[in-house]
PDB file of C-alpha atoms in Angstrom:
ATOM      1  CA  MET S   8      77.593  23.366  68.915  1.00  0.00           C
ATOM      2  CA  SER S   9      74.645  25.736  68.750  1.00  0.00           C
ATOM      3  CA  ASP S  10      72.416  25.208  65.760  1.00  0.00           C
ATOM      4  CA  ILE S  11      72.362  27.544  62.791  1.00  0.00           C
ATOM      5  CA  GLU S  12      69.986  30.464  62.621  1.00  0.00           C
ATOM      6  CA  ILE S  13      67.532  29.288  60.009  1.00  0.00           C
ATOM      7  CA  PRO S  14      63.740  29.260  60.112  1.00  0.00           C
ATOM      8  CA  GLU S  15      62.158  25.833  60.561  1.00  0.00           C
ATOM      9  CA  SER S  16      59.853  26.712  57.669  1.00  0.00           C
ATOM     10  CA  HIS S  17      62.802  26.501  55.282  1.00  0.00           C
ATOM     11  CA  PRO S  18      62.200  23.503  52.942  1.00  0.00           C
ATOM     12  CA  ARG S  19      65.756  22.244  53.558  1.00  0.00           C
ATOM     13  CA  TYR S  20      65.825  23.038  57.273  1.00  0.00           C
ATOM     14  CA  GLN S  21      66.486  19.498  58.519  1.00  0.00           C
ATOM     15  CA  SER S  22      69.157  18.843  55.898  1.00  0.00           C
ATOM     16  CA  LEU S  23      70.966  22.110  56.615  1.00  0.00           C
ATOM     17  CA  LEU S  24      70.743  21.488  60.356  1.00  0.00           C
ATOM     18  CA  THR S  25      72.210  18.027  59.930  1.00  0.00           C
ATOM     19  CA  ARG S  26      75.103  19.301  57.824  1.00  0.00           C
ATOM     20  CA  HIS S  27      75.865  22.003  60.348  1.00  0.00           C
ATOM     21  CA  ARG S  28      75.956  19.538  63.233  1.00  0.00           C
ATOM     22  CA  ILE S  29      78.392  17.282  61.381  1.00  0.00           C
ATOM     23  CA  GLU S  30      80.613  20.257  60.514  1.00  0.00           C
ATOM     24  CA  ALA S  31      80.525  21.390  64.132  1.00  0.00           C
ATOM     25  CA  GLY S  32      81.360  17.840  65.211  1.00  0.00           C
ATOM     26  CA  VAL S  33      84.508  17.901  63.073  1.00  0.00           C
ATOM     27  CA  GLU S  34      85.491  21.270  64.533  1.00  0.00           C
ATOM     28  CA  LYS S  35      84.962  19.953  68.052  1.00  0.00           C
ATOM     29  CA  GLY S  36      87.019  16.838  67.362  1.00  0.00           C
ATOM     30  CA  ILE S  37      84.265  14.268  67.835  1.00  0.00           C
ATOM     31  CA  THR S  38      83.553  13.552  64.154  1.00  0.00           C
ATOM     32  CA  SER S  39      86.164  12.417  61.622  1.00  0.00           C
ATOM     33  CA  LYS S  40      86.494  14.013  58.194  1.00  0.00           C
ATOM     34  CA  GLN S  41      85.439  10.671  56.719  1.00  0.00           C
ATOM     35  CA  GLY S  42      82.195  11.175  58.615  1.00  0.00           C
ATOM     36  CA  LEU S  43      81.412  14.101  56.327  1.00  0.00           C
ATOM     37  CA  ILE S  44      81.449  11.756  53.333  1.00  0.00           C
ATOM     38  CA  ALA S  45      79.308   9.163  55.099  1.00  0.00           C
ATOM     39  CA  GLN S  46      76.782  11.846  56.013  1.00  0.00           C
ATOM     40  CA  GLY S  47      76.529  12.977  52.398  1.00  0.00           C
ATOM     41  CA  ARG S  48      75.845   9.431  51.246  1.00  0.00           C
ATOM     42  CA  GLY S  49      73.102   9.010  53.826  1.00  0.00           C
ATOM     43  CA  GLU S  50      71.554  12.351  52.952  1.00  0.00           C
ATOM     44  CA  ALA S  51      71.212  11.236  49.325  1.00  0.00           C
ATOM     45  CA  PHE S  52      69.168   8.200  50.388  1.00  0.00           C
ATOM     46  CA  ASP S  53      67.060  10.318  52.717  1.00  0.00           C
ATOM     47  CA  TYR S  54      66.296  12.688  49.849  1.00  0.00           C
ATOM     48  CA  LEU S  55      65.048   9.737  47.796  1.00  0.00           C
ATOM     49  CA  LEU S  56      62.874   8.654  50.732  1.00  0.00           C
ATOM     50  CA  GLY S  57      61.274  12.087  50.705  1.00  0.00           C
ATOM     51  CA  GLU S  58      62.975  12.999  53.996  1.00  0.00           C
ATOM     52  CA  ARG S  59      60.213  11.256  55.934  1.00  0.00           C
ATOM     53  CA  THR S  60      59.712   8.216  58.104  1.00  0.00           C
ATOM     54  CA  ILE S  61      57.978   5.676  55.898  1.00  0.00           C
ATOM     55  CA  PRO S  62      55.496   3.224  57.485  1.00  0.00           C
ATOM     56  CA  SER S  63      57.902   0.261  57.413  1.00  0.00           C
ATOM     57  CA  ALA S  64      60.524   2.323  59.248  1.00  0.00           C
ATOM     58  CA  ASP S  65      58.022   3.381  61.894  1.00  0.00           C
ATOM     59  CA  GLU S  66      57.140  -0.271  62.408  1.00  0.00           C
ATOM     60  CA  ALA S  67      60.839  -1.167  62.709  1.00  0.00           C
ATOM     61  CA  GLU S  68      61.296   1.568  65.300  1.00  0.00           C
ATOM     62  CA  ARG S  69      58.375   0.203  67.334  1.00  0.00           C
ATOM     63  CA  VAL S  70      59.767  -3.333  67.090  1.00  0.00           C
ATOM     64  CA  SER S  71      63.178  -2.044  68.178  1.00  0.00           C
ATOM     65  CA  ALA S  72      61.582  -0.431  71.220  1.00  0.00           C
ATOM     66  CA  ALA S  73      59.987  -3.774  72.083  1.00  0.00           C
ATOM     67  CA  TYR S  74      63.342  -5.567  71.793  1.00  0.00           C
ATOM     68  CA  LEU S  75      65.024  -2.972  74.013  1.00  0.00           C
ATOM     69  CA  LEU S  76      62.336  -3.213  76.678  1.00  0.00           C
ATOM     70  CA  LEU S  77      62.651  -7.010  76.737  1.00  0.00           C
ATOM     71  CA  ALA S  78      66.459  -7.000  76.753  1.00  0.00           C
ATOM     72  CA  GLU S  79      68.433  -8.095  79.775  1.00  0.00           C
ATOM     73  CA  HIS S  80      71.406  -5.917  78.873  1.00  0.00           C
ATOM     74  CA  PRO S  81      70.747  -3.414  76.067  1.00  0.00           C
ATOM     75  CA  VAL S  82      73.583  -1.205  74.814  1.00  0.00           C
ATOM     76  CA  ILE S  83      73.508   1.724  72.400  1.00  0.00           C
ATOM     77  CA  SER S  84      76.665   2.140  70.324  1.00  0.00           C
ATOM     78  CA  VAL S  85      77.726   5.719  69.559  1.00  0.00           C
ATOM     79  CA  ASN S  86      80.222   6.855  66.934  1.00  0.00           C
ATOM     80  CA  GLY S  87      81.363  10.343  65.960  1.00  0.00           C
ATOM     81  CA  ASN S  88      78.511  11.095  63.568  1.00  0.00           C
ATOM     82  CA  VAL S  89      75.899   9.865  66.042  1.00  0.00           C
ATOM     83  CA  ALA S  90      77.401  11.986  68.819  1.00  0.00           C
ATOM     84  CA  ALA S  91      77.362  15.068  66.602  1.00  0.00           C
ATOM     85  CA  LEU S  92      73.852  14.570  65.235  1.00  0.00           C
ATOM     86  CA  CYS S  93      71.716  13.544  68.191  1.00  0.00           C
ATOM     87  CA  PRO S  94      73.545  13.292  71.545  1.00  0.00           C
ATOM     88  CA  GLU S  95      70.605  14.368  73.686  1.00  0.00           C
ATOM     89  CA  GLU S  96      68.240  12.069  71.808  1.00  0.00           C
ATOM     90  CA  MET S  97      70.566   9.095  72.373  1.00  0.00           C
ATOM     91  CA  VAL S  98      70.676   9.850  76.089  1.00  0.00           C
ATOM     92  CA  GLU S  99      66.876  10.035  76.198  1.00  0.00           C
ATOM     93  CA  LEU S 100      66.534   6.689  74.417  1.00  0.00           C
ATOM     94  CA  ALA S 101      69.012   5.075  76.800  1.00  0.00           C
ATOM     95  CA  GLU S 102      67.054   6.376  79.773  1.00  0.00           C
ATOM     96  CA  ALA S 103      63.718   5.237  78.320  1.00  0.00           C
ATOM     97  CA  VAL S 104      64.873   1.618  77.930  1.00  0.00           C
ATOM     98  CA  ASP S 105      67.504   1.472  80.711  1.00  0.00           C
ATOM     99  CA  ALA S 106      70.361   0.915  78.240  1.00  0.00           C
ATOM    100  CA  ASP S 107      74.073   1.655  78.463  1.00  0.00           C
ATOM    101  CA  LEU S 108      75.734   4.083  76.064  1.00  0.00           C
ATOM    102  CA  GLU S 109      79.085   2.977  74.640  1.00  0.00           C
ATOM    103  CA  VAL S 110      81.430   4.885  72.332  1.00  0.00           C
ATOM    104  CA  ASN S 111      82.953   2.849  69.498  1.00  0.00           C
ATOM    105  CA  LEU S 112      85.011   4.402  66.700  1.00  0.00           C
ATOM    106  CA  PHE S 113      86.572   3.348  63.407  1.00  0.00           C
ATOM    107  CA  ASN S 114      89.163   6.153  63.636  1.00  0.00           C
ATOM    108  CA  ARG S 115      89.817   5.695  67.334  1.00  0.00           C
ATOM    109  CA  THR S 116      92.115   7.949  69.321  1.00  0.00           C
ATOM    110  CA  GLU S 117      92.058   8.577  73.044  1.00  0.00           C
ATOM    111  CA  GLU S 118      91.407  12.266  72.346  1.00  0.00           C
ATOM    112  CA  ARG S 119      88.313  11.551  70.244  1.00  0.00           C
ATOM    113  CA  MET S 120      87.039   8.965  72.708  1.00  0.00           C
ATOM    114  CA  GLU S 121      87.362  11.389  75.612  1.00  0.00           C
ATOM    115  CA  ALA S 122      85.785  14.196  73.576  1.00  0.00           C
ATOM    116  CA  ILE S 123      82.726  12.115  72.698  1.00  0.00           C
ATOM    117  CA  VAL S 124      82.295  10.836  76.250  1.00  0.00           C
ATOM    118  CA  SER S 125      82.451  14.428  77.524  1.00  0.00           C
ATOM    119  CA  HIS S 126      80.040  15.559  74.807  1.00  0.00           C
ATOM    120  CA  LEU S 127      77.489  12.915  75.795  1.00  0.00           C
ATOM    121  CA  ARG S 128      77.831  13.879  79.453  1.00  0.00           C
ATOM    122  CA  GLU S 129      77.252  17.515  78.508  1.00  0.00           C
ATOM    123  CA  HIS S 130      73.957  16.352  77.003  1.00  0.00           C
ATOM    124  CA  GLY S 131      72.773  14.494  80.078  1.00  0.00           C
ATOM    125  CA  ALA S 132      74.537  11.115  80.153  1.00  0.00           C
ATOM    126  CA  ASP S 133      75.562   9.922  83.606  1.00  0.00           C
ATOM    127  CA  GLU S 134      77.782   7.045  82.543  1.00  0.00           C
ATOM    128  CA  VAL S 135      79.333   6.327  79.157  1.00  0.00           C
ATOM    129  CA  LYS S 136      81.227   3.151  78.358  1.00  0.00           C
ATOM    130  CA  GLY S 137      83.946   2.595  75.782  1.00  0.00           C
ATOM    131  CA  LEU S 138      87.104   3.910  77.416  1.00  0.00           C
ATOM    132  CA  THR S 139      87.992   0.669  79.205  1.00  0.00           C
ATOM    133  CA  ALA S 140      88.164  -1.375  75.982  1.00  0.00           C
ATOM    134  CA  ASP S 141      88.896  -4.630  77.810  1.00  0.00           C
ATOM    135  CA  GLY S 142      86.975  -6.778  75.310  1.00  0.00           C
ATOM    136  CA  ARG S 143      87.126  -7.446  71.586  1.00  0.00           C
ATOM    137  CA  ILE S 144      84.726  -8.376  68.812  1.00  0.00           C
ATOM    138  CA  PRO S 145      86.035 -11.601  67.200  1.00  0.00           C
ATOM    139  CA  GLY S 146      86.873 -11.389  63.509  1.00  0.00           C
ATOM    140  CA  LEU S 147      87.818  -7.706  63.425  1.00  0.00           C
ATOM    141  CA  ASP S 148      91.431  -6.547  63.304  1.00  0.00           C
ATOM    142  CA  HIS S 149      90.780  -2.820  63.536  1.00  0.00           C
ATOM    143  CA  GLU S 150      90.457  -0.466  66.506  1.00  0.00           C
ATOM    144  CA  ARG S 151      86.655  -0.720  66.345  1.00  0.00           C
ATOM    145  CA  ALA S 152      87.016  -4.311  67.522  1.00  0.00           C
ATOM    146  CA  LYS S 153      87.652  -2.831  70.963  1.00  0.00           C
ATOM    147  CA  VAL S 154      84.614  -2.832  73.269  1.00  0.00           C
ATOM    148  CA  ASP S 155      83.954  -2.811  76.990  1.00  0.00           C
ATOM    149  CA  ALA S 156      83.536  -6.354  78.240  1.00  0.00           C
ATOM    150  CA  ASP S 157      80.677  -5.245  80.500  1.00  0.00           C
ATOM    151  CA  GLY S 158      79.133  -3.152  77.713  1.00  0.00           C
ATOM    152  CA  ILE S 159      78.783  -4.269  74.103  1.00  0.00           C
ATOM    153  CA  GLY S 160      80.838  -7.338  74.934  1.00  0.00           C
ATOM    154  CA  SER S 161      78.111  -8.777  77.179  1.00  0.00           C
ATOM    155  CA  ALA S 162      75.044  -7.091  75.640  1.00  0.00           C
ATOM    156  CA  ASP S 163      72.182  -9.164  74.293  1.00  0.00           C
ATOM    157  CA  VAL S 164      70.597  -6.310  72.282  1.00  0.00           C
ATOM    158  CA  VAL S 165      72.685  -3.593  70.610  1.00  0.00           C
ATOM    159  CA  VAL S 166      71.559  -0.463  68.785  1.00  0.00           C
ATOM    160  CA  VAL S 167      74.145   0.138  66.054  1.00  0.00           C
ATOM    161  CA  PRO S 168      73.386   3.345  64.149  1.00  0.00           C
ATOM    162  CA  LEU S 169      75.413   4.384  61.100  1.00  0.00           C
ATOM    163  CA  GLU S 170      77.568   1.261  61.380  1.00  0.00           C
ATOM    164  CA  ASP S 171      80.109  -0.356  59.038  1.00  0.00           C
ATOM    165  CA  GLY S 172      78.899  -3.602  57.496  1.00  0.00           C
ATOM    166  CA  ASP S 173      81.717  -5.860  58.645  1.00  0.00           C
ATOM    167  CA  ARG S 174      81.364  -4.791  62.273  1.00  0.00           C
ATOM    168  CA  ALA S 175      77.604  -5.218  62.131  1.00  0.00           C
ATOM    169  CA  GLU S 176      78.142  -8.676  60.671  1.00  0.00           C
ATOM    170  CA  ALA S 177      80.691  -9.559  63.360  1.00  0.00           C
ATOM    171  CA  LEU S 178      78.316  -8.476  66.134  1.00  0.00           C
ATOM    172  CA  GLY S 179      75.621 -10.668  64.621  1.00  0.00           C
ATOM    173  CA  GLU S 180      77.977 -13.630  64.610  1.00  0.00           C
ATOM    174  CA  MET S 181      78.394 -13.099  68.362  1.00  0.00           C
ATOM    175  CA  GLY S 182      74.676 -13.863  68.682  1.00  0.00           C
ATOM    176  CA  LYS S 183      73.599 -10.330  69.480  1.00  0.00           C
ATOM    177  CA  THR S 184      70.255  -8.870  68.451  1.00  0.00           C
ATOM    178  CA  GLU S 185      71.156  -5.894  66.261  1.00  0.00           C
ATOM    179  CA  LEU S 186      68.920  -2.889  65.761  1.00  0.00           C
ATOM    180  CA  VAL S 187      70.557  -1.073  62.853  1.00  0.00           C
ATOM    181  CA  ILE S 188      69.746   2.481  61.759  1.00  0.00           C
ATOM    182  CA  ASP S 189      70.899   2.889  58.149  1.00  0.00           C
ATOM    183  CA  LEU S 190      69.380   4.904  55.318  1.00  0.00           C
ATOM    184  CA  ASN S 191      70.625   2.443  52.694  1.00  0.00           C
ATOM    185  CA  PRO S 192      68.479  -0.721  52.718  1.00  0.00           C
ATOM    186  CA  MET S 193      71.019  -2.406  50.429  1.00  0.00           C
ATOM    187  CA  SER S 194      73.972  -1.909  52.782  1.00  0.00           C
ATOM    188  CA  ARG S 195      75.459  -4.915  54.522  1.00  0.00           C
ATOM    189  CA  SER S 196      74.632  -3.367  57.903  1.00  0.00           C
ATOM    190  CA  ALA S 197      70.942  -3.244  57.076  1.00  0.00           C
ATOM    191  CA  GLN S 198      71.005  -6.662  55.426  1.00  0.00           C
ATOM    192  CA  VAL S 199      72.444  -8.448  58.486  1.00  0.00           C
ATOM    193  CA  ALA S 200      70.329  -6.576  61.049  1.00  0.00           C
ATOM    194  CA  THR S 201      67.746  -8.284  63.204  1.00  0.00           C
ATOM    195  CA  VAL S 202      65.754  -5.082  62.754  1.00  0.00           C
ATOM    196  CA  PRO S 203      66.817  -2.770  59.902  1.00  0.00           C
ATOM    197  CA  ILE S 204      65.583   0.777  60.497  1.00  0.00           C
ATOM    198  CA  VAL S 205      65.774   2.625  57.181  1.00  0.00           C
ATOM    199  CA  ASP S 206      65.327   6.158  58.438  1.00  0.00           C
ATOM    200  CA  ASN S 207      67.252   9.305  59.253  1.00  0.00           C
ATOM    201  CA  ILE S 208      68.746   8.887  62.717  1.00  0.00           C
ATOM    202  CA  MET S 209      67.434  12.299  63.737  1.00  0.00           C
ATOM    203  CA  ARG S 210      63.891  11.024  63.174  1.00  0.00           C
ATOM    204  CA  ALA S 211      64.467   7.409  64.126  1.00  0.00           C
ATOM    205  CA  VAL S 212      65.880   7.840  67.629  1.00  0.00           C
ATOM    206  CA  PRO S 213      63.149  10.163  68.987  1.00  0.00           C
ATOM    207  CA  ASN S 214      60.568   7.871  67.414  1.00  0.00           C
ATOM    208  CA  MET S 215      62.090   4.819  69.116  1.00  0.00           C
ATOM    209  CA  THR S 216      61.993   6.687  72.421  1.00  0.00           C
ATOM    210  CA  LYS S 217      58.340   7.599  71.913  1.00  0.00           C
ATOM    211  CA  HIS S 218      57.444   3.989  71.115  1.00  0.00           C
ATOM    212  CA  ALA S 219      59.388   2.785  74.153  1.00  0.00           C
ATOM    213  CA  ARG S 220      57.497   5.140  76.430  1.00  0.00           C
ATOM    214  CA  ASP S 221      54.175   4.115  74.882  1.00  0.00           C
ATOM    215  CA  LEU S 222      55.019   0.419  75.341  1.00  0.00           C
ATOM    216  CA  LYS S 223      56.448   0.761  78.848  1.00  0.00           C
ATOM    217  CA  GLY S 224      53.402  -0.833  80.466  1.00  0.00           C
ATOM    218  CA  ALA S 225      53.001  -3.615  77.914  1.00  0.00           C
ATOM    219  CA  SER S 226      53.302  -7.227  79.029  1.00  0.00           C
ATOM    220  CA  ARG S 227      56.057  -9.539  77.851  1.00  0.00           C
ATOM    221  CA  GLU S 228      53.509 -11.358  75.715  1.00  0.00           C
ATOM    222  CA  GLU S 229      52.448  -8.118  74.018  1.00  0.00           C
ATOM    223  CA  LEU S 230      56.041  -7.121  73.310  1.00  0.00           C
ATOM    224  CA  GLU S 231      56.890 -10.558  71.960  1.00  0.00           C
ATOM    225  CA  ALA S 232      53.836 -10.421  69.681  1.00  0.00           C
ATOM    226  CA  ILE S 233      55.073  -7.131  68.208  1.00  0.00           C
ATOM    227  CA  ILE S 234      58.470  -8.701  67.544  1.00  0.00           C
ATOM    228  CA  ASP S 235      57.049 -11.917  66.079  1.00  0.00           C
ATOM    229  CA  ALA S 236      54.912  -9.992  63.583  1.00  0.00           C
ATOM    230  CA  PHE S 237      57.934  -8.177  62.122  1.00  0.00           C
ATOM    231  CA  ASP S 238      59.603  -9.331  58.901  1.00  0.00           C
ATOM    232  CA  ALA S 239      63.020  -7.771  58.243  1.00  0.00           C
ATOM    233  CA  ASP S 240      63.043  -8.759  54.564  1.00  0.00           C
ATOM    234  CA  GLU S 241      59.679  -7.097  54.021  1.00  0.00           C
ATOM    235  CA  ALA S 242      60.898  -3.932  55.737  1.00  0.00           C
ATOM    236  CA  LEU S 243      63.969  -3.792  53.508  1.00  0.00           C
ATOM    237  CA  ALA S 244      61.899  -4.437  50.391  1.00  0.00           C
ATOM    238  CA  ALA S 245      59.462  -1.658  51.335  1.00  0.00           C
ATOM    239  CA  ALA S 246      62.315   0.785  51.896  1.00  0.00           C
ATOM    240  CA  GLU S 247      63.967  -0.094  48.589  1.00  0.00           C
ATOM    241  CA  LYS S 248      60.643   0.317  46.802  1.00  0.00           C
ATOM    242  CA  ALA S 249      60.155   3.737  48.389  1.00  0.00           C
ATOM    243  CA  ILE S 250      63.641   4.822  47.325  1.00  0.00           C
ATOM    244  CA  ARG S 251      63.286   3.561  43.755  1.00  0.00           C
ATOM    245  CA  SER S 252      59.737   4.692  43.098  1.00  0.00           C
ATOM    246  CA  GLY S 253      58.681   7.032  45.870  1.00  0.00           C
ATOM    247  CA  ASP S 254      55.839   4.628  46.716  1.00  0.00           C
ATOM    248  CA  ASP S 255      55.799   3.059  50.200  1.00  0.00           C
ATOM    249  CA  THR S 256      52.345   1.495  50.016  1.00  0.00           C
TER     250      THR S 256
END
C-alpha cells in the first residue's frame, strides 16, 4: 500500500492520497466497496471545511486526549476505512494513551477481520482485539454488535472514528464516553458523541497524539478542567457554521 507518486505541493495532494489509500484498501481486502462511498461523502464535507482543522476541532482533539489519559480502559475502534487511511497513526495514538486497538466491522467476515489485524500489526501494533467477539453491544442485531468482552465491551472511553450512527448511539447507551471523529457535524454519530471531532481523520488522529504527548505530565485536576470547559453543542455549531459559511470565528 505504498502511496502514490505525487508532489506534496500539489493543491489536491491530501485528497488524492486519501483516495489512493482507500482504493488500495479495497484491493488488499481490508476496506469494503461501500467504504468508497462513505469516503466520498466525508471528502465533500472536508472540502467545505477548507481541508483544515478548524479551532473547534483542535479543541475537541485536545479534550479527547485528556479523556483518554484519564481513562481506566480506553479502546480505539478500527474499521476498514480507518485501517486503510491511517494504520500507523492509530497505533501511535494507542501507544501514547495506553489504549487497546479493536477491529469492528459492518461488513464483517473472518477474512477481512484477519486482514485488518495483520495490517495493523504490519504498522506496529503488538496486540489487536476484535477476533474473539465474545461480547455484544445491546440493541444491535448486525455483525457490528460483536465486540471483545475485554475490549470495547468493558471500555470506559472509546474512540469511534467514521462510525455508523446507530452503533454510536448504542455505545452511548452503554454508558461509554465516546470520542467520535466525523466530518459531518449533523450526523447522528457526531450528535450523540461525548466529544464530536469534526475533522479529517488523517489530521485528527496525529493531532490527538500530539495533544496526548503534550498533556502527559498534566495532573488529574488539569485534565478534568480541560474536559469541563468543553461544550459539545458549541463545537458542533462552530463546525456547521464553518461548513455553511467558511467562517469558523
